[in-house]
Coordinates of C-alpha atoms in Angstrom, one line a residue:
X1 CA 32.6 -12.6 -41.3
X2 CA 33.7 -14.6 -38.3
X3 CA 34.0 -11.5 -36.1
X4 CA 30.5 -10.4 -36.9
X5 CA 29.0 -13.8 -36.0
X6 CA 31.1 -13.9 -32.9
X7 CA 29.9 -10.5 -31.8
X8 CA 26.3 -11.5 -32.4
X9 CA 26.8 -14.6 -30.3
X10 CA 28.4 -12.6 -27.5
X11 CA 25.6 -10.1 -27.5
X12 CA 23.0 -12.8 -27.4
X13 CA 24.8 -14.5 -24.5
X14 CA 25.0 -11.2 -22.6
X15 CA 21.3 -10.6 -23.2
X16 CA 20.4 -14.1 -22.0
X17 CA 22.6 -13.7 -18.9
X18 CA 21.1 -10.3 -18.2
X19 CA 17.6 -11.7 -18.5
X20 CA 18.4 -14.6 -16.2
X21 CA 19.9 -12.2 -13.7
X22 CA 16.9 -10.0 -13.9
X23 CA 14.5 -12.8 -13.2
X24 CA 16.6 -14.2 -10.4
X25 CA 16.7 -10.8 -8.7
X26 CA 13.0 -10.4 -9.2
X27 CA 12.4 -13.8 -7.6
X28 CA 14.6 -12.9 -4.6
X29 CA 12.7 -9.7 -4.1
X30 CA 9.4 -11.5 -4.3
X31 CA 10.5 -14.1 -1.8
X32 CA 11.7 -11.3 0.5
X33 CA 8.3 -9.6 0.5
X34 CA 6.3 -12.9 0.5
X35 CA 7.9 -14.4 3.6
X36 CA 6.1 -12.0 6.1
X37 CA 2.8 -12.6 4.3
X38 CA 3.3 -16.3 4.4
X39 CA 4.1 -16.0 8.2
X40 CA 0.9 -14.0 8.7
X41 CA -1.2 -16.7 7.0
X42 CA 0.4 -19.7 8.8
X43 CA 1.1 -18.3 12.3
X44 CA -2.6 -18.0 13.4
X45 CA -3.1 -21.7 12.9
X46 CA 0.0 -22.6 14.9
X47 CA -0.3 -23.6 18.6
X48 CA 3.1 -22.0 19.4
X49 CA 4.3 -19.8 16.5
X50 CA 7.8 -18.3 16.4
X51 CA 9.3 -15.7 14.1
X52 CA 10.2 -18.4 11.6
X53 CA 8.0 -19.5 8.7
X54 CA 7.3 -23.2 9.4
X55 CA 4.7 -25.9 9.1
X56 CA 2.1 -25.0 11.8
X57 CA 1.0 -27.2 14.6
X58 CA -2.6 -27.0 13.5
X59 CA -5.0 -25.5 15.9
X60 CA -8.0 -23.1 16.0
X61 CA -7.5 -22.2 19.7
X62 CA -6.0 -18.8 18.7
X63 CA -9.2 -17.8 17.0
X64 CA -11.2 -19.0 20.0
X65 CA -9.2 -16.8 22.3
X66 CA -9.6 -13.7 20.1
X67 CA -13.3 -14.4 19.9
X68 CA -13.5 -14.5 23.7
X69 CA -11.8 -11.1 24.0
X70 CA -14.7 -8.7 24.9
X71 CA -13.2 -5.9 22.9
X72 CA -12.0 -7.7 19.7
X73 CA -15.1 -7.5 17.5
X74 CA -16.2 -4.2 18.9
X75 CA -12.8 -2.7 18.0
X76 CA -13.2 -4.0 14.5
X77 CA -16.6 -2.3 14.2
X78 CA -15.1 0.9 15.6
X79 CA -12.4 0.7 12.9
X80 CA -15.1 0.3 10.2
X81 CA -17.1 3.2 11.6
X82 CA -14.1 5.5 11.8
X83 CA -12.8 4.6 8.4
X84 CA -16.2 4.9 6.7
X85 CA -17.0 8.2 8.4
X86 CA -13.7 9.7 7.6
X87 CA -13.8 8.5 4.0
X88 CA -17.3 10.1 3.6
X89 CA -16.0 13.4 4.9
X90 CA -12.9 13.3 2.7
X91 CA -14.6 12.2 -0.5
X92 CA -17.4 14.7 -0.2
X93 CA -15.1 17.5 0.8
X94 CA -12.5 16.7 -1.8
X95 CA -15.2 16.5 -4.5
X96 CA -16.7 19.9 -3.6
X97 CA -13.3 21.6 -3.3
X98 CA -11.8 20.0 -6.4
X99 CA -14.8 20.9 -8.5
X100 CA -14.7 24.5 -7.3
X101 CA -10.9 24.8 -7.8
X102 CA -11.2 23.3 -11.3
X103 CA -14.1 25.5 -12.5
X104 CA -13.6 28.8 -10.7
X105 CA -10.7 31.0 -11.9
X106 CA -9.2 32.9 -9.1
X107 CA -5.7 34.4 -8.4
X108 CA -3.3 32.1 -6.6
X109 CA -5.5 29.0 -7.1
X110 CA -2.6 26.6 -7.9
X111 CA -0.4 28.2 -5.2
X112 CA -3.1 27.7 -2.6
X113 CA -3.4 24.0 -3.6
X114 CA 0.3 23.4 -3.3
X115 CA 0.6 25.3 0.0
X116 CA -2.2 23.1 1.5
X117 CA -0.5 20.0 0.3
X118 CA 2.9 21.1 1.6
X119 CA 1.5 22.0 5.0
X120 CA -0.3 18.7 5.3
X121 CA 3.0 16.9 4.6
X122 CA 5.3 19.0 6.8
X123 CA 3.1 19.1 9.9
X124 CA 2.8 15.4 10.7
X125 CA 0.4 13.8 13.0
X126 CA 2.9 13.4 15.8
X127 CA 3.9 17.1 15.8
X128 CA 0.3 18.3 15.6
X129 CA -1.2 16.1 18.4
X130 CA -0.7 18.5 21.3
X131 CA -2.5 21.4 19.6
X132 CA -5.1 19.0 18.2
X133 CA -5.7 17.6 21.7
X134 CA -6.1 21.1 23.2
X135 CA -8.4 22.1 20.3
X136 CA -10.6 19.1 20.6
X137 CA -10.8 19.5 24.4
X138 CA -11.9 23.1 24.1
X139 CA -14.4 22.3 21.5
X140 CA -15.9 19.6 23.6
X141 CA -16.1 21.8 26.7
X142 CA -17.2 25.0 25.0
X143 CA -19.3 23.9 21.9
X144 CA -20.6 20.4 22.1
X145 CA -19.5 17.1 23.7
X146 CA -19.6 15.4 20.3
X147 CA -16.7 17.6 19.2
X148 CA -14.6 16.8 22.3
X149 CA -12.4 14.1 23.8
X150 CA -13.8 10.5 23.6
X151 CA -16.0 11.3 20.6
X152 CA -15.7 9.2 17.4
X153 CA -17.1 12.2 15.4
X154 CA -14.2 14.4 16.6
X155 CA -11.7 11.7 15.6
X156 CA -13.3 11.5 12.1
X157 CA -13.0 15.3 11.7
X158 CA -9.4 15.4 12.9
X159 CA -8.3 12.6 10.5
X160 CA -10.3 14.0 7.6
X161 CA -8.7 17.4 8.1
X162 CA -5.3 15.8 7.7
X163 CA -6.2 13.9 4.6
X164 CA -8.3 16.4 2.8
X165 CA -5.5 18.5 1.2
X166 CA -3.9 15.5 -0.5
X167 CA -7.4 14.2 -1.5
X168 CA -8.2 17.6 -3.1
X169 CA -4.9 17.6 -4.9
X170 CA -5.4 14.2 -6.4
X171 CA -9.1 14.6 -7.3
X172 CA -8.7 18.0 -9.0
X173 CA -6.8 16.2 -11.8
X174 CA -9.8 14.0 -12.5
X175 CA -12.2 17.0 -12.5
X176 CA -9.9 18.9 -14.9
X177 CA -10.3 16.1 -17.5
X178 CA -14.1 16.4 -17.6
X179 CA -15.0 18.6 -20.6
X180 CA -17.0 21.7 -19.6
X181 CA -19.3 21.0 -22.6
X182 CA -20.8 18.1 -20.7
X183 CA -22.1 20.6 -18.2
X184 CA -23.4 23.3 -20.5
X185 CA -26.7 21.7 -21.4
X186 CA -27.5 21.0 -17.8
X187 CA -26.7 24.6 -17.0
X188 CA -29.0 25.9 -19.8
X189 CA -31.9 24.0 -18.2
X190 CA -31.2 25.6 -14.8
X191 CA -29.3 22.9 -13.0
X192 CA -27.4 24.2 -10.0
X193 CA -23.6 23.5 -9.6
X194 CA -24.3 20.9 -6.9
X195 CA -26.7 19.1 -9.2
X196 CA -24.2 19.2 -12.0
X197 CA -21.5 17.8 -9.7
X198 CA -23.8 15.1 -8.4
X199 CA -25.4 13.9 -11.7
X200 CA -22.7 14.7 -14.4
X201 CA -19.3 15.1 -12.9
X202 CA -19.3 12.6 -10.1
X203 CA -20.2 9.5 -12.3
X204 CA -17.4 10.5 -14.7
X205 CA -14.8 10.7 -12.0
X206 CA -16.0 7.6 -10.1
X207 CA -12.6 5.9 -10.4
X208 CA -11.0 9.0 -8.7
X209 CA -13.6 9.0 -6.0
X210 CA -13.0 5.3 -5.4
X211 CA -9.3 5.8 -5.3
X212 CA -9.6 8.6 -2.7
X213 CA -12.0 6.5 -0.6
X214 CA -9.7 3.5 -0.5
X215 CA -6.7 5.6 0.2
X216 CA -8.5 7.3 3.1
X217 CA -9.8 4.0 4.6
X218 CA -6.3 2.5 4.5
X219 CA -4.8 5.6 6.2
X220 CA -7.5 5.6 8.9
X221 CA -7.5 1.8 9.3
X222 CA -3.9 1.7 10.4
X223 CA -3.9 4.9 12.4
X224 CA -2.9 4.3 16.0
X225 CA -1.9 7.7 17.4
X226 CA -5.0 9.8 16.8
X227 CA -7.6 7.4 18.3
X228 CA -5.3 6.4 21.0
X229 CA -5.0 10.0 22.3
X230 CA -8.5 11.2 21.6
X231 CA -10.5 8.1 22.6
X232 CA -10.4 7.1 26.3
X233 CA -13.2 4.6 26.4
X234 CA -11.9 1.1 25.5
X235 CA -15.3 0.3 23.9
X236 CA -14.8 3.2 21.4
X237 CA -11.2 2.4 20.4
X238 CA -10.4 0.8 17.0
X239 CA -8.5 -2.4 16.3
X240 CA -5.2 -0.6 15.7
X241 CA -5.3 0.6 19.4
X242 CA -6.5 -2.8 20.7
X243 CA -3.3 -4.4 19.3
X244 CA -1.2 -2.9 22.0
X245 CA -3.0 -5.1 24.5
X246 CA -1.7 -8.2 22.8
X247 CA 1.7 -7.6 24.3
X248 CA 2.9 -8.8 27.6
X249 CA 3.7 -6.5 30.5
X250 CA 7.4 -6.9 29.5
X251 CA 6.6 -5.6 26.0
X252 CA 7.0 -9.0 24.3
X253 CA 4.3 -9.8 21.7
X254 CA 2.0 -12.7 22.1
X255 CA 2.7 -14.0 18.7
X256 CA -0.3 -16.4 18.6
X257 CA -2.9 -13.8 19.4
X258 CA -1.1 -10.9 17.6
X259 CA -0.9 -12.9 14.3
X260 CA -4.4 -14.1 14.6
X261 CA -5.9 -10.7 15.2
X262 CA -3.7 -9.2 12.5
X263 CA -5.0 -11.7 10.0
X264 CA -8.6 -10.9 10.9
X265 CA -7.8 -7.2 11.0
X266 CA -6.4 -7.2 7.4
X267 CA -9.3 -9.1 5.8
X268 CA -11.8 -6.2 5.5
X269 CA -9.3 -3.9 3.8
X270 CA -8.2 -6.7 1.4
X271 CA -11.8 -7.4 0.5
X272 CA -12.5 -3.7 0.0
X273 CA -9.4 -3.3 -2.2
X274 CA -10.4 -6.3 -4.4
X275 CA -14.0 -5.1 -4.8
X276 CA -13.0 -1.5 -5.7
X277 CA -10.2 -2.6 -8.0
X278 CA -12.5 -4.9 -9.9
X279 CA -15.4 -2.4 -10.1
X280 CA -13.5 0.9 -10.7
X281 CA -9.8 0.2 -10.9
X282 CA -7.2 2.5 -9.3
X283 CA -5.9 5.6 -11.1
X284 CA -4.2 8.8 -9.7
X285 CA -4.9 10.8 -12.8
X286 CA -8.0 11.6 -14.9
X287 CA -9.0 9.5 -17.8
X288 CA -11.4 11.7 -19.9
X289 CA -10.1 14.0 -22.6
X290 CA -12.0 16.7 -24.4

């Protein structure tokens, strides 16, 4: 009997030690990721910030300097326009393609979807920039200036083209979970496929559409390379490109201005995330079962 009770005590002690170790490790990981965020929150209010997290020497001068920058708020507006426009293209295009791929039976459908996803992952933005630059230049010269260099619309199309395959892949799973019986009555009364998608399918896959929209905005919001190469006018460049001007000629960052602008730059995305998360939630799979 003694050995049984001793074994139980040892197992309980080991479980307690394992639990304490797990929580200690979790706290260390949380601190590791929290320190940069804490620095980002405190450094903008410091007169002379360093790379260390410390009590700031309180000042609002950094915000005044950013406000005096003639391109700061314009670049934020450009980021909003590029993100919203690209998200609109991706959400609408992904919804149409995902609905068609889900409802229309055709040979090689799944293979086509995986090939598009694979190509969008293998051919990265850096490797594709030279052909994309040449393509956009020729479209602007031969078709219309709105499709050429220094056009926000062209930048939206380029970034939407890179994000669409993954968006279609994710959204198709949501459409697959919508029972076809929901659409039959509308089809009997003569509703077109577009009307069915708009009035029946889209409300049911709203969490998926919201997830795709936020995912697109986040990708575009932090994209530096595409707008930097395709937009020459400083007044059209987004905030991600403007950040390069917050470095000295020697390549050293101006920590006061860089941290301040980074804080302002992150607030719209955080607000969007909180709103969408509260209203729709985030899921990467469908939630309706027949």
